[in-house]
PDB file of C-alpha atoms in Angstrom:
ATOM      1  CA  UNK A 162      -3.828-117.887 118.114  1.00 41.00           C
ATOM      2  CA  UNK A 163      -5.833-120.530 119.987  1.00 45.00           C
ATOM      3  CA  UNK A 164      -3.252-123.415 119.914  1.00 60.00           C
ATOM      4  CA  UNK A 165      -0.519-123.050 122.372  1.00 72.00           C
ATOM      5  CA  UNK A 166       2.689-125.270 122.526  1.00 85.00           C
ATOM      6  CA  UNK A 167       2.498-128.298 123.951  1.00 92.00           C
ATOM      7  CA  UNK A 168       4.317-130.152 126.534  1.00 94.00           C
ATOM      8  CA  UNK A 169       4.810-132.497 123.923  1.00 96.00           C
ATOM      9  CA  UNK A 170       7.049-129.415 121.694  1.00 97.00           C
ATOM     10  CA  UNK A 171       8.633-128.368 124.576  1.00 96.00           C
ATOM     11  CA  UNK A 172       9.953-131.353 125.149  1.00 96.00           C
ATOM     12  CA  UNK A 173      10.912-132.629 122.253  1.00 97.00           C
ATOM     13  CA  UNK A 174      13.205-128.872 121.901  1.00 97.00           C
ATOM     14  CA  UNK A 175      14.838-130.034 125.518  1.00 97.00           C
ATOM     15  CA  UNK A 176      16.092-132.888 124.179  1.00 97.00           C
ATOM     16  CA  UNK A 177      17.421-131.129 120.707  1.00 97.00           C
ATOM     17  CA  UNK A 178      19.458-128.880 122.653  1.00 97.00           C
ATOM     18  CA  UNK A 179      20.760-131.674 125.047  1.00 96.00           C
ATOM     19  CA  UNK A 180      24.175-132.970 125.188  1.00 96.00           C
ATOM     20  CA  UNK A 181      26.697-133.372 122.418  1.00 97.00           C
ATOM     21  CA  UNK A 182      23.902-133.729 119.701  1.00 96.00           C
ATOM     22  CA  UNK A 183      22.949-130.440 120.824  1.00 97.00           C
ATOM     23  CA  UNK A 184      25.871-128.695 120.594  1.00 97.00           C
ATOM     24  CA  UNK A 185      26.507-130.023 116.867  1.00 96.00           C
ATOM     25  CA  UNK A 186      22.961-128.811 116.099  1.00 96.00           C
ATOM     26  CA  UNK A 187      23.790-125.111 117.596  1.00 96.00           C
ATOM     27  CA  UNK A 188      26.939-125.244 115.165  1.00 97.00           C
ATOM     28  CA  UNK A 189      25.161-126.632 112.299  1.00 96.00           C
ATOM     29  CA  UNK A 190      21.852-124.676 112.167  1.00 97.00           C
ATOM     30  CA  UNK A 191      24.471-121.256 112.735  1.00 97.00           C
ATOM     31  CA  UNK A 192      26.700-122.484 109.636  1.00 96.00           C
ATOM     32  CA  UNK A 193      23.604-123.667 107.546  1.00 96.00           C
ATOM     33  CA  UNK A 194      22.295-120.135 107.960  1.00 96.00           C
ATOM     34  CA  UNK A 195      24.878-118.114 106.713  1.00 94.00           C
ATOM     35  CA  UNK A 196      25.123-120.455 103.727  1.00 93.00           C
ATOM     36  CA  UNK A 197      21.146-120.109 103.142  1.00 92.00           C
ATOM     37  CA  UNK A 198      21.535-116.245 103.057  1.00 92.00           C
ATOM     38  CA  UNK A 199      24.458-116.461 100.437  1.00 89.00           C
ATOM     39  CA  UNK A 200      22.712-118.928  98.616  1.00 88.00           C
ATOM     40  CA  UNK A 201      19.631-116.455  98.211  1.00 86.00           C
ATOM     41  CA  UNK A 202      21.449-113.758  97.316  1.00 86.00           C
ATOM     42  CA  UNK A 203      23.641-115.154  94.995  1.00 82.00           C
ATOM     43  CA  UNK A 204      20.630-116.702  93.196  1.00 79.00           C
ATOM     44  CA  UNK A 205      18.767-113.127  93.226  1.00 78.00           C
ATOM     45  CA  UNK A 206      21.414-111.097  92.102  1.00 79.00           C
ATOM     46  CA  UNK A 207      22.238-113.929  89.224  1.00 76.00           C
ATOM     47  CA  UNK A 208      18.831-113.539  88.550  1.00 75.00           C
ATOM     48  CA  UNK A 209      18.485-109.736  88.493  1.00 73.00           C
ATOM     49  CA  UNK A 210      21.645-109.969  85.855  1.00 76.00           C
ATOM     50  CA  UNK A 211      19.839-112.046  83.833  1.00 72.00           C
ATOM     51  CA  UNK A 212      16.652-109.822  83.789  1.00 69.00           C
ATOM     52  CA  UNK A 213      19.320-106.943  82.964  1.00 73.00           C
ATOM     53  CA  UNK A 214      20.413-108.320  80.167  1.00 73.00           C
ATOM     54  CA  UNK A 215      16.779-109.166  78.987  1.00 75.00           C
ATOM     55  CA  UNK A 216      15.019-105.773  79.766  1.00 78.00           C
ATOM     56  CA  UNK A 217      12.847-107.624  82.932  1.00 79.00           C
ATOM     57  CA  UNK A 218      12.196-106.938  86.147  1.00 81.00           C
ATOM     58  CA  UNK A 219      10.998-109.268  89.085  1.00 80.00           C
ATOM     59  CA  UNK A 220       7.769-109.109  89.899  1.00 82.00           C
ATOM     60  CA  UNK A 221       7.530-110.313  93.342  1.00 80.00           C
ATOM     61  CA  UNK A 222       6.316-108.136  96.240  1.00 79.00           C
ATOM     62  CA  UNK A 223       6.231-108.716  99.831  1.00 77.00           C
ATOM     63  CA  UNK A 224       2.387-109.476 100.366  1.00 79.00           C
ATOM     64  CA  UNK A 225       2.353-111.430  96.664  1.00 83.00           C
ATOM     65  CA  UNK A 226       1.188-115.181  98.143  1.00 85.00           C
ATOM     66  CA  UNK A 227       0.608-116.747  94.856  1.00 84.00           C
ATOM     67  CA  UNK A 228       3.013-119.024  95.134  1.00 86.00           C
ATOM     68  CA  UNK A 229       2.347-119.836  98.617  1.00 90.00           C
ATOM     69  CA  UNK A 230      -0.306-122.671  97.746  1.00 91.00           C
ATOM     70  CA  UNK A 231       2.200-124.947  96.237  1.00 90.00           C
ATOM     71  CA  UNK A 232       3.608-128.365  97.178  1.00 93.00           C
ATOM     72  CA  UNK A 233       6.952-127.485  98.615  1.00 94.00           C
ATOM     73  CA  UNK A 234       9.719-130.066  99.682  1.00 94.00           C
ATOM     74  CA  UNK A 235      12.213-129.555 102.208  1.00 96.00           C
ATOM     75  CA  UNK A 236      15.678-131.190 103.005  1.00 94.00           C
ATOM     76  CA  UNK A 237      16.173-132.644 106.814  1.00 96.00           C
ATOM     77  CA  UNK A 238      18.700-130.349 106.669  1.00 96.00           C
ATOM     78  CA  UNK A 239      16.951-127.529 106.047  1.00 97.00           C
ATOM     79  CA  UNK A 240      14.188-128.577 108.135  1.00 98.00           C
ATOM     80  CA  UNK A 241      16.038-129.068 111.292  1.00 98.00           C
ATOM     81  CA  UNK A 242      17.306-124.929 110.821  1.00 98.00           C
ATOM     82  CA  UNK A 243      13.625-123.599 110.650  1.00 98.00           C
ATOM     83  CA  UNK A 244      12.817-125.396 113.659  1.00 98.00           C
ATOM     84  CA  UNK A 245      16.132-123.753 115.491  1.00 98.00           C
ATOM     85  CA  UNK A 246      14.076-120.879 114.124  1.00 98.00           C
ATOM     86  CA  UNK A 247      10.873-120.983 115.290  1.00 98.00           C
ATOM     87  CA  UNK A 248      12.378-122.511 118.754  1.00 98.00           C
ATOM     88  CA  UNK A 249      13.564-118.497 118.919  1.00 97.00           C
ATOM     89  CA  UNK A 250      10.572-117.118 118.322  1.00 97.00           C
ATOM     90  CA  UNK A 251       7.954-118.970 120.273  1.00 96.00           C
ATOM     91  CA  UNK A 252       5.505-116.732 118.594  1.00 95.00           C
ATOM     92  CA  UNK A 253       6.110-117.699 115.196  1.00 97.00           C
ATOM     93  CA  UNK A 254       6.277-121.688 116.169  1.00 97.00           C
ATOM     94  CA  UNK A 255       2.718-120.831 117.659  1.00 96.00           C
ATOM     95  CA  UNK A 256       1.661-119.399 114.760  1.00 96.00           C
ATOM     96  CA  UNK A 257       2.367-122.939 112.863  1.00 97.00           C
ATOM     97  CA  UNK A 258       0.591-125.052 115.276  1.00 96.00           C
ATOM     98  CA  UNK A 259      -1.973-123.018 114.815  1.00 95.00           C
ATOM     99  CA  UNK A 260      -2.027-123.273 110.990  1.00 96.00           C
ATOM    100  CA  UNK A 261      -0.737-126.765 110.661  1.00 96.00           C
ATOM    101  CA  UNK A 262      -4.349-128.273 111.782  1.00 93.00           C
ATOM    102  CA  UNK A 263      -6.180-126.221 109.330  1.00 93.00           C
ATOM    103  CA  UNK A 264      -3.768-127.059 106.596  1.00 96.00           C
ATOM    104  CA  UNK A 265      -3.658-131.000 107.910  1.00 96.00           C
ATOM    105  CA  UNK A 266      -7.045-131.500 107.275  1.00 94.00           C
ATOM    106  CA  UNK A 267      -6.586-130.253 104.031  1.00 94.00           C
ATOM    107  CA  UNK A 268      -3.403-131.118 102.677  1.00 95.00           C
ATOM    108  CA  UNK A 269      -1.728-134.062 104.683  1.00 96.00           C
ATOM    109  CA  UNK A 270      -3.065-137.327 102.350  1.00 95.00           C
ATOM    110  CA  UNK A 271      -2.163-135.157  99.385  1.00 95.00           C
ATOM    111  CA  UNK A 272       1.418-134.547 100.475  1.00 95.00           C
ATOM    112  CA  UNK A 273       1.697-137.773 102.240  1.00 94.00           C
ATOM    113  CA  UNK A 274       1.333-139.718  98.933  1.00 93.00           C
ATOM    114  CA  UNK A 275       3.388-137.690  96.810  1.00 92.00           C
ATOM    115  CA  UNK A 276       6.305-137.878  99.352  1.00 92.00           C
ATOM    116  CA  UNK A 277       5.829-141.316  99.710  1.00 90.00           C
ATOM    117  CA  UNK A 278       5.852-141.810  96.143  1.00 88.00           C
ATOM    118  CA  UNK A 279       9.508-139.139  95.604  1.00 86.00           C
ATOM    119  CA  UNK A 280      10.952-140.993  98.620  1.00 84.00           C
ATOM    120  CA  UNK A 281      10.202-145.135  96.848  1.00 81.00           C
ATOM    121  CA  UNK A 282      11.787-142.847  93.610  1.00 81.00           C
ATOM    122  CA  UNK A 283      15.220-141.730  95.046  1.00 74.00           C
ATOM    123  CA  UNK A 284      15.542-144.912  97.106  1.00 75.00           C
ATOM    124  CA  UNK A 285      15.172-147.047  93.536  1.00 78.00           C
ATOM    125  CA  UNK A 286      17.792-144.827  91.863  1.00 74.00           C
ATOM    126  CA  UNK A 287      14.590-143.635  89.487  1.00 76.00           C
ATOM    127  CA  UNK A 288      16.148-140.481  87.563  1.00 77.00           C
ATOM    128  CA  UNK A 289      14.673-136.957  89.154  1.00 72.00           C
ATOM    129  CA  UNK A 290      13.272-136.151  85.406  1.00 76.00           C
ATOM    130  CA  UNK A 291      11.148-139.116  85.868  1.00 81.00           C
ATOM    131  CA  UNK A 292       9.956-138.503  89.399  1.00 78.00           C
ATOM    132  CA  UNK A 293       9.022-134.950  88.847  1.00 78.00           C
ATOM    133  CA  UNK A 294       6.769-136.044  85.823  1.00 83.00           C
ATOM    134  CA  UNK A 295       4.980-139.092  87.804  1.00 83.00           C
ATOM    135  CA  UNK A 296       4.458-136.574  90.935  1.00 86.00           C
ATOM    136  CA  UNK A 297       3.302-133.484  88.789  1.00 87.00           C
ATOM    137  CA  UNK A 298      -0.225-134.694  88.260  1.00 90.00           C
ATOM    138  CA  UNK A 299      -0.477-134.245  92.182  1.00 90.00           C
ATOM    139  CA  UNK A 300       1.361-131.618  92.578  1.00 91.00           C
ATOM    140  CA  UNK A 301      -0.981-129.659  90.348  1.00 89.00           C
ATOM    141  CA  UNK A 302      -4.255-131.151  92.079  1.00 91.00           C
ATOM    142  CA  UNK A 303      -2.371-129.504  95.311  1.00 92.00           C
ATOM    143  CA  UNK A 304      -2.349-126.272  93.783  1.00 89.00           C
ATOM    144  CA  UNK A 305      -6.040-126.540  92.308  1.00 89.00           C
ATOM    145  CA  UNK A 306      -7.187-127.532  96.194  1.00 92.00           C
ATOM    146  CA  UNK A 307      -5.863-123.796  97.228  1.00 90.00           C
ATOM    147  CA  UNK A 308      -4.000-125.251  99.879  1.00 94.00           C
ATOM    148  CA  UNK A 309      -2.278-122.275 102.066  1.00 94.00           C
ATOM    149  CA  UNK A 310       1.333-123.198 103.318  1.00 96.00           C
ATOM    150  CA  UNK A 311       1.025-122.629 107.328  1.00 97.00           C
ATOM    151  CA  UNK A 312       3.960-120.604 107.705  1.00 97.00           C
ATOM    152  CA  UNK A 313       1.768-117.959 105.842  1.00 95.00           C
ATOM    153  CA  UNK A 314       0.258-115.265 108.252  1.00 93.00           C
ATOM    154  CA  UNK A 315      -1.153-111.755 107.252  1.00 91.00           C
ATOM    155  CA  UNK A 316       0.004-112.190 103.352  1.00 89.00           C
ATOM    156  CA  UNK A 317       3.740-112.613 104.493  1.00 92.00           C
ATOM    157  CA  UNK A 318       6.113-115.355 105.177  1.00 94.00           C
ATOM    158  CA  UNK A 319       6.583-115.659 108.916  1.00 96.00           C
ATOM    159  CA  UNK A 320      10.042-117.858 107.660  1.00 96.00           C
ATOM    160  CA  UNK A 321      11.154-115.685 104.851  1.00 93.00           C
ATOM    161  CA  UNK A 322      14.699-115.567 106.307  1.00 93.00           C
ATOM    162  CA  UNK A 323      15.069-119.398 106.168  1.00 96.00           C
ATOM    163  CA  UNK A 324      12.584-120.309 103.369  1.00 94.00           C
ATOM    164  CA  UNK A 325      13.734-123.700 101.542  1.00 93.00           C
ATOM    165  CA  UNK A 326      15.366-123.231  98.636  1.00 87.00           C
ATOM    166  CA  UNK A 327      12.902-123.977  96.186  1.00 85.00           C
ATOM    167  CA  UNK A 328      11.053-120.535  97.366  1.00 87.00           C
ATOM    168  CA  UNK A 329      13.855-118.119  97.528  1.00 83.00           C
ATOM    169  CA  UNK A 330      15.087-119.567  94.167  1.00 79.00           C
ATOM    170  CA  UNK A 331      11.496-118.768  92.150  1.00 79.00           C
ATOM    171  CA  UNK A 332      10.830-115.799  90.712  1.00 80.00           C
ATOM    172  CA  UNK A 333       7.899-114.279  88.577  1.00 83.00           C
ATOM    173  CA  UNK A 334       8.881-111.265  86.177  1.00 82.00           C
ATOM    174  CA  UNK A 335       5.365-110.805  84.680  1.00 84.00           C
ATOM    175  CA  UNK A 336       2.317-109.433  86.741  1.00 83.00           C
ATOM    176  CA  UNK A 337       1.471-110.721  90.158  1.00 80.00           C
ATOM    177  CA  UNK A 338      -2.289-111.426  89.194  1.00 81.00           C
ATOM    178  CA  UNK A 339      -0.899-113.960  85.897  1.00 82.00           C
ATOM    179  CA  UNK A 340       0.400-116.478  88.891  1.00 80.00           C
ATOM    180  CA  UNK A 341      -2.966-117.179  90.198  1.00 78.00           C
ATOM    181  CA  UNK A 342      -3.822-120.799  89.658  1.00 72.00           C
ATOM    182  CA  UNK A 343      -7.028-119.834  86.577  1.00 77.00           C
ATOM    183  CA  UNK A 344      -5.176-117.101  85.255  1.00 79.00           C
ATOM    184  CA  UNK A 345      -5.945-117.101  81.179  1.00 84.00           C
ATOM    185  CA  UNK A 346      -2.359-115.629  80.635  1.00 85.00           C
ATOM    186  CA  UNK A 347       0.659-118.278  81.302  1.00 85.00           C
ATOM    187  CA  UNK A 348       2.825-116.374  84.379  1.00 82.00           C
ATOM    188  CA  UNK A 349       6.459-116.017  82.928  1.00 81.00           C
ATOM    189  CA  UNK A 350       8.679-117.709  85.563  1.00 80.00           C
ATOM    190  CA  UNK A 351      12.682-118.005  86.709  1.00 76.00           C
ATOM    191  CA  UNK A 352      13.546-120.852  89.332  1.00 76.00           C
ATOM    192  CA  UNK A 353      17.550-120.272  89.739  1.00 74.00           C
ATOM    193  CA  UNK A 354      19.255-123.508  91.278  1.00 75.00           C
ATOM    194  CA  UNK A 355      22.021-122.767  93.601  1.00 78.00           C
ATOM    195  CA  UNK A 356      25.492-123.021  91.796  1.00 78.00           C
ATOM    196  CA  UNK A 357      27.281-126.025  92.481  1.00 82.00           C
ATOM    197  CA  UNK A 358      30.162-124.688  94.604  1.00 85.00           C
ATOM    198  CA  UNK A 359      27.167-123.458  97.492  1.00 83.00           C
ATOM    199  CA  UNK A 360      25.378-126.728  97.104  1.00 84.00           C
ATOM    200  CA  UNK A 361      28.536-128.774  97.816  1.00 87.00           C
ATOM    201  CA  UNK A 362      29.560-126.589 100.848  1.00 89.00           C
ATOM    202  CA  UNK A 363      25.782-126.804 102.134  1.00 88.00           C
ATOM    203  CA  UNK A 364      25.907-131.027 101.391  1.00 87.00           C
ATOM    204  CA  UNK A 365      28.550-131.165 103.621  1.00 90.00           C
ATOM    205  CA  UNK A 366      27.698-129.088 106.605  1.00 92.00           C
ATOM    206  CA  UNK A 367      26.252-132.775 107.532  1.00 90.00           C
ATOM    207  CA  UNK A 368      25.683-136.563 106.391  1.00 90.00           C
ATOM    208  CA  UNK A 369      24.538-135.974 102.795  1.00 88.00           C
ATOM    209  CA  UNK A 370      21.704-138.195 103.644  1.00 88.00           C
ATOM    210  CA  UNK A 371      20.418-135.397 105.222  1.00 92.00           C
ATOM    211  CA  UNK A 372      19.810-132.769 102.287  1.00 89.00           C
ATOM    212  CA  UNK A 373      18.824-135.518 100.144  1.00 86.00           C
ATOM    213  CA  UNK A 374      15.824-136.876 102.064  1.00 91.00           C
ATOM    214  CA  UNK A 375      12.807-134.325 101.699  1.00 92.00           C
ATOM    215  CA  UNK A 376       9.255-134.302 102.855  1.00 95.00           C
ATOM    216  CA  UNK A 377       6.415-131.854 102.357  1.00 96.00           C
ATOM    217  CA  UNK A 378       7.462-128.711 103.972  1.00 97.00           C
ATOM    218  CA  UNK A 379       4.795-128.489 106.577  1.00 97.00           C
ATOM    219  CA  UNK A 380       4.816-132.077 107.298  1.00 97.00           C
ATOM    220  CA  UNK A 381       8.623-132.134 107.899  1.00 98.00           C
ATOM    221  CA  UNK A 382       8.546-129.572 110.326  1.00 98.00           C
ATOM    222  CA  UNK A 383       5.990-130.762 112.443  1.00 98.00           C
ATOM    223  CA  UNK A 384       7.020-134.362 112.605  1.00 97.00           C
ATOM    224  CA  UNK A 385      10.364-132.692 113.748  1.00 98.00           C
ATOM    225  CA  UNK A 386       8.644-130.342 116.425  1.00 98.00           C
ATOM    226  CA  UNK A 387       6.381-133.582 117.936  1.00 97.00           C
ATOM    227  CA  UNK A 388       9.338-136.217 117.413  1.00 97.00           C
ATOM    228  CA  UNK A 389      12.354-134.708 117.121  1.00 97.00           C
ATOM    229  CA  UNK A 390      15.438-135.573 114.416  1.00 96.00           C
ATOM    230  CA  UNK A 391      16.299-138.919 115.706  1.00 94.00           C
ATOM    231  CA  UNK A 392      12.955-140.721 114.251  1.00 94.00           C
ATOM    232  CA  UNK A 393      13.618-139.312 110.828  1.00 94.00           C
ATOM    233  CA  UNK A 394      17.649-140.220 110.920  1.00 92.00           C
ATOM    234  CA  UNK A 395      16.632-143.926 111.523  1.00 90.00           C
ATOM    235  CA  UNK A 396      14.598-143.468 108.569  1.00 88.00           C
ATOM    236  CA  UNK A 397      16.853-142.266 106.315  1.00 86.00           C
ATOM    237  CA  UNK A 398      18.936-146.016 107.104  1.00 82.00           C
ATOM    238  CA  UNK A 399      16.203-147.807 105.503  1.00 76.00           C
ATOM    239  CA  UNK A 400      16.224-145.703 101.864  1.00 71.00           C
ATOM    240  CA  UNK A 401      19.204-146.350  99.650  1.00 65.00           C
ATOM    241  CA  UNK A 402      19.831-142.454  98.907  1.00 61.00           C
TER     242      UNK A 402
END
């Protein structure tokens, strides 16, 4: 890893940890993460049920990175717990600076549009059936640009523990190889969305504001290592989520 992290990161985490924002953070990220692990396995073992009862079997295997070149969103929320992550293993949050410019130069105007784009959506009331279908045309020219998500090292998920939601929810129970982007057979897929009762608890761990603004996953995360949470909060006041 050439990049190392900068005075800038460093601090930027000082100030996180500081004072009674701090200590709410310490409490929330802790809480947030229990929740995240019984939301994933709750969603896997519906899932596995379901495959049961319908004589499949998921697919996925540790080293299987099909489905880590596509456009992934992810809450405040959410983002503000991988941080506390990486901020306790320096190695890992090296490991992103590190891939974050190779996937900037890539992938930034991309994402930057289509978030700008979901975030003029939600703050209009537009309905979420609507917004996914005026974003998809991107979101597929992301995949086609085989952009790799930064927190990707060695085939394997350096974040796997606190993926968002929208990765620990998706599930492939036909071969690995059909998921690749010019596959002639069409990969047979499961995404399983949380049950309401976890994604109440999880809404109010914090200001629902927070789980309802999203941003590129990569992007999130490092405006939140270079800025902090602050910046984004103020934004949130100007969107009527």
């Amino acid at each position: 890893m050439t990049k190392q992290i900068s005075r800038q990161i460093k601090k930027i985490e000082k100030k996180e940890k500081k004072g009674s924002y701090g200590v709410w953070r310490k409490g929330f990220c802790r809480k947030y993460s229990e929740l995240l692990t019984r939301i994933q396995n709750n969603t896997y073992n519906s899932l596995a049920e379901t495959n049961t009862s319908k004589d499949e079997k998921i697919t996925c295997r540790k080293g299987c990175t099909y489905c880590c070149f596509h456009y992934v969103t992810v809450s405040l929320a959410h983002g503000i717990v991988i941080v506390d992550y990486l901020y306790k293993r320096k190695a890992l949050l090296k490991q992103f600076v590190d891939n974050y410019e190779k996937w900037y130069g890539k992938g930034f105007l991309i994402s930057d549009s289509i978030d700008n784009m979901r975030i003029q959506a939600f703050s209009s009331s537009i309905p979420i059936d609507r917004i996914i279908t005026d974003t998809r045309p991107l979101s597929q020219h992301y995949l086609e640009m085989n952009i790799q998500c930064p927190f990707l090292a060695d085939n394997k998920c350096f974040i796997y523990d606190v993926r968002p939601t929208s990765c620990s929810g998706h599930y492939s129970v036909s071969p690995p190889d059909w998921c690749v982007s010019d596959s002639e057979q069409q990969p047979v897929l499961h995404n399983i969305i949380p049950n309401d009762e976890d994604l109440i608890e999880i809404t109010q761990l914090s200001d629902p504001r927070l789980a309802l603004y999203e941003l590129t996953l990569p992007k999130m995360i490092n405006r939140l290592l270079n800025e902090g949470s602050s910046p984004l909060m103020t934004e949130i006041e100007q969107y009527n989520f």
